[in-house]
Amino acid sequence: MISRIHFLKGDITAMDVDAVVNAANTDLQLGSGVAGAIRAKGGPLIQEECDRLAPIALGEAAVTTGGRLKALYVIHAASMQLGGRTTAESLKLATHNTLLHAEEKGLKSIAFPAIGTGVAGFPMADCARIMLGETLEHLKVRTSLEKIYFVLYDDAALQAFEEAYRQLTARATPA
Ligand code: APR
């Protein structure tokens, strides 16, 4: 099966996809990192919509306009409380709920950052394993998603995701 999962290094706000995923907190306050880039390039509409939707539960995801981004939507994946830290469970849930919201909207393409691995201090290798695990599970069921991009910010992150993908999809070597 041609993989619907793609990895690239770059700025997620430049992606021309149906939805860009924000590394969000439960207050939906767009701070620095991915959120700061989305706020800067997407314009004030996004935070205004977030203010109407906030707060959301830890591990939930909220959908807003993409504002001035190329993306139609931003899906805010809340893997942490403001000032808190991301955990394996909150990251798994936030990834799962983001994919569900994309499917509910019938989206065809989505771009994820390495959620939790910046301000929230979550280890990159664990993030890759958890996010890709959830994504592979989602792709086993019928979904509108045809292209799922992971947009990494440096070579180490890109290698971590490519390695995690290899491990998760390695065929059981014949005995
Ligand atoms: N494009 C792609 N990846 C990016 C970009 C970008 N423009 N900017 C940063 N990154 C990378 C970081 O290098 C890190 O690996 O995204 C990953 C996530 O980092 P953060 O954006 O800091 O997200 P997170 O660790 O989940 O912390 C979220 O930070 O900015 C606040 O409001 C935000 O409270 C929330 C918290």
CSV table of C-alpha atoms and ligand atoms in Angstrom, one decimal:
chain,number,residue,atom,x,y,z
A,1,MET,CA,0.0,0.0,0.0
A,2,ILE,CA,1.4,3.4,-0.9
A,3,SER,CA,1.9,5.1,2.4
A,4,ARG,CA,-0.4,8.1,3.1
A,5,ILE,CA,2.1,9.3,5.7
A,6,HIS,CA,4.9,11.7,4.7
A,7,PHE,CA,7.8,13.3,6.6
A,8,LEU,CA,9.4,16.6,5.8
A,9,LYS,CA,11.5,19.3,7.5
A,10,GLY,CA,10.2,22.8,7.4
A,11,ASP,CA,7.8,25.4,8.8
A,12,ILE,CA,4.3,23.9,9.3
A,13,THR,CA,2.6,27.2,8.7
A,14,ALA,CA,3.7,27.1,5.0
A,15,MET,CA,1.9,23.8,4.4
A,16,ASP,CA,-0.9,23.9,1.7
A,17,VAL,CA,-3.1,21.3,3.4
A,18,ASP,CA,-6.8,21.2,4.5
A,19,ALA,CA,-5.7,21.5,8.2
A,20,VAL,CA,-2.5,22.4,10.1
A,21,VAL,CA,-2.3,21.0,13.6
A,22,ASN,CA,-1.3,23.3,16.4
A,23,ALA,CA,0.6,22.1,19.5
A,24,ALA,CA,-1.9,23.7,21.9
A,25,ASN,CA,-2.7,23.9,25.6
A,26,THR,CA,-6.1,23.4,27.1
A,27,ASP,CA,-6.6,27.2,27.4
A,28,LEU,CA,-6.1,27.5,23.6
A,29,GLN,CA,-3.7,30.4,24.3
A,30,LEU,CA,-1.3,30.6,21.3
A,31,GLY,CA,2.1,31.1,22.8
A,32,SER,CA,5.5,30.5,21.2
A,33,GLY,CA,6.8,27.6,19.0
A,34,VAL,CA,4.2,26.2,16.5
A,35,ALA,CA,1.4,28.3,18.1
A,36,GLY,CA,3.4,31.5,17.9
A,37,ALA,CA,4.1,30.8,14.2
A,38,ILE,CA,0.5,30.1,13.5
A,39,ARG,CA,-0.6,33.2,15.4
A,40,ALA,CA,2.0,35.4,13.5
A,41,LYS,CA,1.1,34.1,10.0
A,42,GLY,CA,-2.5,33.2,10.5
A,43,GLY,CA,-3.5,36.5,12.0
A,44,PRO,CA,-5.8,37.5,15.0
A,45,LEU,CA,-8.9,35.6,13.8
A,46,ILE,CA,-7.5,32.3,15.1
A,47,GLN,CA,-6.9,33.4,18.7
A,48,GLU,CA,-10.3,35.1,18.6
A,49,GLU,CA,-12.0,31.8,17.7
A,50,CYS,CA,-9.9,30.0,20.3
A,51,ASP,CA,-11.0,32.4,23.0
A,52,ARG,CA,-14.7,31.4,22.3
A,53,LEU,CA,-13.9,27.7,22.4
A,54,ALA,CA,-11.5,27.6,25.4
A,55,PRO,CA,-11.0,25.9,27.7
A,56,ILE,CA,-11.0,22.4,26.3
A,57,ALA,CA,-10.3,19.1,28.1
A,58,LEU,CA,-6.7,17.8,28.2
A,59,GLY,CA,-6.3,15.5,25.2
A,60,GLU,CA,-9.2,17.1,23.3
A,61,ALA,CA,-8.8,19.1,20.0
A,62,ALA,CA,-10.6,22.2,18.8
A,63,VAL,CA,-11.1,23.3,15.2
A,64,THR,CA,-10.8,26.9,14.1
A,65,THR,CA,-10.4,28.8,10.8
A,66,GLY,CA,-6.9,28.8,9.3
A,67,GLY,CA,-7.1,32.6,9.1
A,68,ARG,CA,-4.5,33.8,6.6
A,69,LEU,CA,-2.7,30.5,6.5
A,70,LYS,CA,-3.0,28.4,3.2
A,71,ALA,CA,-4.7,25.7,5.4
A,72,LEU,CA,-8.5,26.0,5.6
A,73,TYR,CA,-8.5,25.0,9.3
A,74,VAL,CA,-6.2,24.8,12.3
A,75,ILE,CA,-6.9,21.9,14.6
A,76,HIS,CA,-5.6,22.7,18.1
A,77,ALA,CA,-4.4,19.5,19.8
A,78,ALA,CA,-4.3,20.2,23.6
A,79,SER,CA,-1.6,17.8,24.9
A,80,MET,CA,-0.9,19.9,28.0
A,81,GLN,CA,-2.4,22.3,30.5
A,82,LEU,CA,-1.0,25.9,30.2
A,83,GLY,CA,2.3,25.8,32.1
A,84,GLY,CA,2.0,22.1,32.4
A,85,ARG,CA,3.8,19.2,30.6
A,86,THR,CA,2.7,16.7,27.9
A,87,THR,CA,2.3,13.1,29.0
A,88,ALA,CA,2.2,9.9,26.8
A,89,GLU,CA,-1.5,9.6,27.5
A,90,SER,CA,-2.4,13.2,26.8
A,91,LEU,CA,-0.3,13.1,23.6
A,92,LYS,CA,-2.0,9.9,22.4
A,93,LEU,CA,-5.5,11.3,23.1
A,94,ALA,CA,-4.8,14.6,21.5
A,95,THR,CA,-3.5,12.9,18.3
A,96,HIS,CA,-6.4,10.5,18.3
A,97,ASN,CA,-9.0,13.3,18.7
A,98,THR,CA,-7.3,15.5,16.1
A,99,LEU,CA,-7.6,12.7,13.5
A,100,LEU,CA,-11.2,12.1,14.5
A,101,HIS,CA,-12.1,15.8,14.0
A,102,ALA,CA,-10.3,15.8,10.6
A,103,GLU,CA,-12.3,12.7,9.6
A,104,GLU,CA,-15.6,14.3,10.8
A,105,LYS,CA,-14.9,17.3,8.6
A,106,GLY,CA,-14.1,15.0,5.6
A,107,LEU,CA,-10.6,16.5,5.3
A,108,LYS,CA,-8.2,14.9,2.8
A,109,SER,CA,-4.9,16.3,4.0
A,110,ILE,CA,-3.4,17.3,7.4
A,111,ALA,CA,0.0,18.4,8.7
A,112,PHE,CA,1.2,17.6,12.3
A,113,PRO,CA,4.1,19.1,14.2
A,114,ALA,CA,6.0,17.0,16.8
A,115,ILE,CA,3.5,17.9,19.5
A,116,GLY,CA,4.8,18.3,23.1
A,117,THR,CA,8.5,18.2,22.2
A,118,GLY,CA,9.2,22.0,22.6
A,119,VAL,CA,8.0,24.0,25.5
A,120,ALA,CA,6.2,21.0,26.9
A,121,GLY,CA,9.4,19.0,27.1
A,122,PHE,CA,8.3,15.6,25.8
A,123,PRO,CA,11.0,13.3,24.4
A,124,MET,CA,11.1,13.3,20.6
A,125,ALA,CA,11.5,9.5,20.1
A,126,ASP,CA,8.5,8.8,22.4
A,127,CYS,CA,6.5,11.5,20.6
A,128,ALA,CA,7.2,10.0,17.2
A,129,ARG,CA,6.3,6.5,18.4
A,130,ILE,CA,3.0,7.7,20.0
A,131,MET,CA,1.9,10.0,17.2
A,132,LEU,CA,2.7,7.5,14.4
A,133,GLY,CA,1.1,4.6,16.4
A,134,GLU,CA,-2.1,6.6,16.6
A,135,THR,CA,-2.0,7.6,13.0
A,136,LEU,CA,-1.4,4.0,11.7
A,137,GLU,CA,-4.3,2.9,13.9
A,138,HIS,CA,-6.5,5.6,12.4
A,139,LEU,CA,-5.6,4.6,8.8
A,140,LYS,CA,-6.8,1.0,9.4
A,141,VAL,CA,-10.4,2.3,9.5
A,142,ARG,CA,-12.1,4.1,6.6
A,143,THR,CA,-11.1,7.7,6.7
A,144,SER,CA,-11.3,10.7,4.4
A,145,LEU,CA,-7.6,11.4,5.0
A,146,GLU,CA,-5.4,10.7,2.1
A,147,LYS,CA,-2.2,12.6,3.0
A,148,ILE,CA,-0.9,12.9,6.6
A,149,TYR,CA,2.3,15.1,6.8
A,150,PHE,CA,4.6,15.3,9.8
A,151,VAL,CA,6.5,18.6,9.5
A,152,LEU,CA,9.6,18.5,11.6
A,153,TYR,CA,11.7,21.5,12.5
A,154,ASP,CA,15.2,19.9,12.5
A,155,ASP,CA,17.1,16.9,11.2
A,156,ALA,CA,17.1,15.1,14.6
A,157,ALA,CA,13.3,15.3,14.7
A,158,LEU,CA,13.0,14.1,11.1
A,159,GLN,CA,15.3,11.1,11.8
A,160,ALA,CA,13.4,10.2,14.9
A,161,PHE,CA,10.1,10.1,13.0
A,162,GLU,CA,11.5,8.1,10.1
A,163,GLU,CA,13.1,5.6,12.5
A,164,ALA,CA,9.9,5.3,14.5
A,165,TYR,CA,7.9,4.7,11.3
A,166,ARG,CA,10.4,2.0,10.2
A,167,GLN,CA,10.0,0.2,13.5
A,168,LEU,CA,6.2,0.4,13.6
A,169,THR,CA,5.8,-0.8,10.0
A,170,ALA,CA,8.6,-3.4,9.8
A,171,ARG,CA,7.2,-6.7,8.5
A,172,ALA,CA,7.7,-9.6,10.9
A,173,THR,CA,10.8,-11.1,9.3
A,174,PRO,CA,10.1,-14.6,8.2
A,175,ALA,CA,11.5,-17.2,10.6
B,1,APR,N1,6.9,24.4,12.2
B,1,APR,C1,7.1,23.1,12.6
B,1,APR,N2,7.6,22.7,13.8
B,1,APR,C2,7.9,23.7,14.7
B,1,APR,C3,7.7,25.1,14.3
B,1,APR,C4,7.2,25.4,13.0
B,1,APR,N3,7.0,26.7,12.6
B,1,APR,N4,8.1,25.9,15.4
B,1,APR,C5,8.5,25.0,16.4
B,1,APR,N5,8.4,23.7,15.9
B,1,APR,C6,8.7,22.5,16.6
B,1,APR,C7,9.5,22.6,17.9
B,1,APR,O1,10.9,22.6,17.5
B,1,APR,C8,9.1,21.3,18.7
B,1,APR,O2,9.9,20.2,18.2
B,1,APR,O3,7.4,21.9,17.1
B,1,APR,C9,7.7,21.1,18.3
B,1,APR,C10,6.6,21.5,19.3
B,1,APR,O4,7.1,22.6,20.0
B,1,APR,P1,6.1,23.7,20.7
B,1,APR,O5,5.5,24.5,19.6
B,1,APR,O6,6.9,24.4,21.8
B,1,APR,O7,4.9,22.9,21.3
B,1,APR,P2,4.8,22.1,22.7
B,1,APR,O8,6.1,21.6,23.2
B,1,APR,O9,3.7,21.1,22.4
B,1,APR,O10,4.3,23.2,23.7
B,1,APR,C11,3.0,23.8,23.5
B,1,APR,O11,3.9,26.0,23.9
B,1,APR,O12,3.8,27.8,22.5
B,1,APR,C12,3.2,27.2,23.6
B,1,APR,O13,0.9,27.8,23.3
B,1,APR,C13,1.8,26.7,23.2
B,1,APR,O14,1.2,26.2,25.5
B,1,APR,C14,1.6,25.7,24.3
B,1,APR,C15,3.0,25.0,24.4
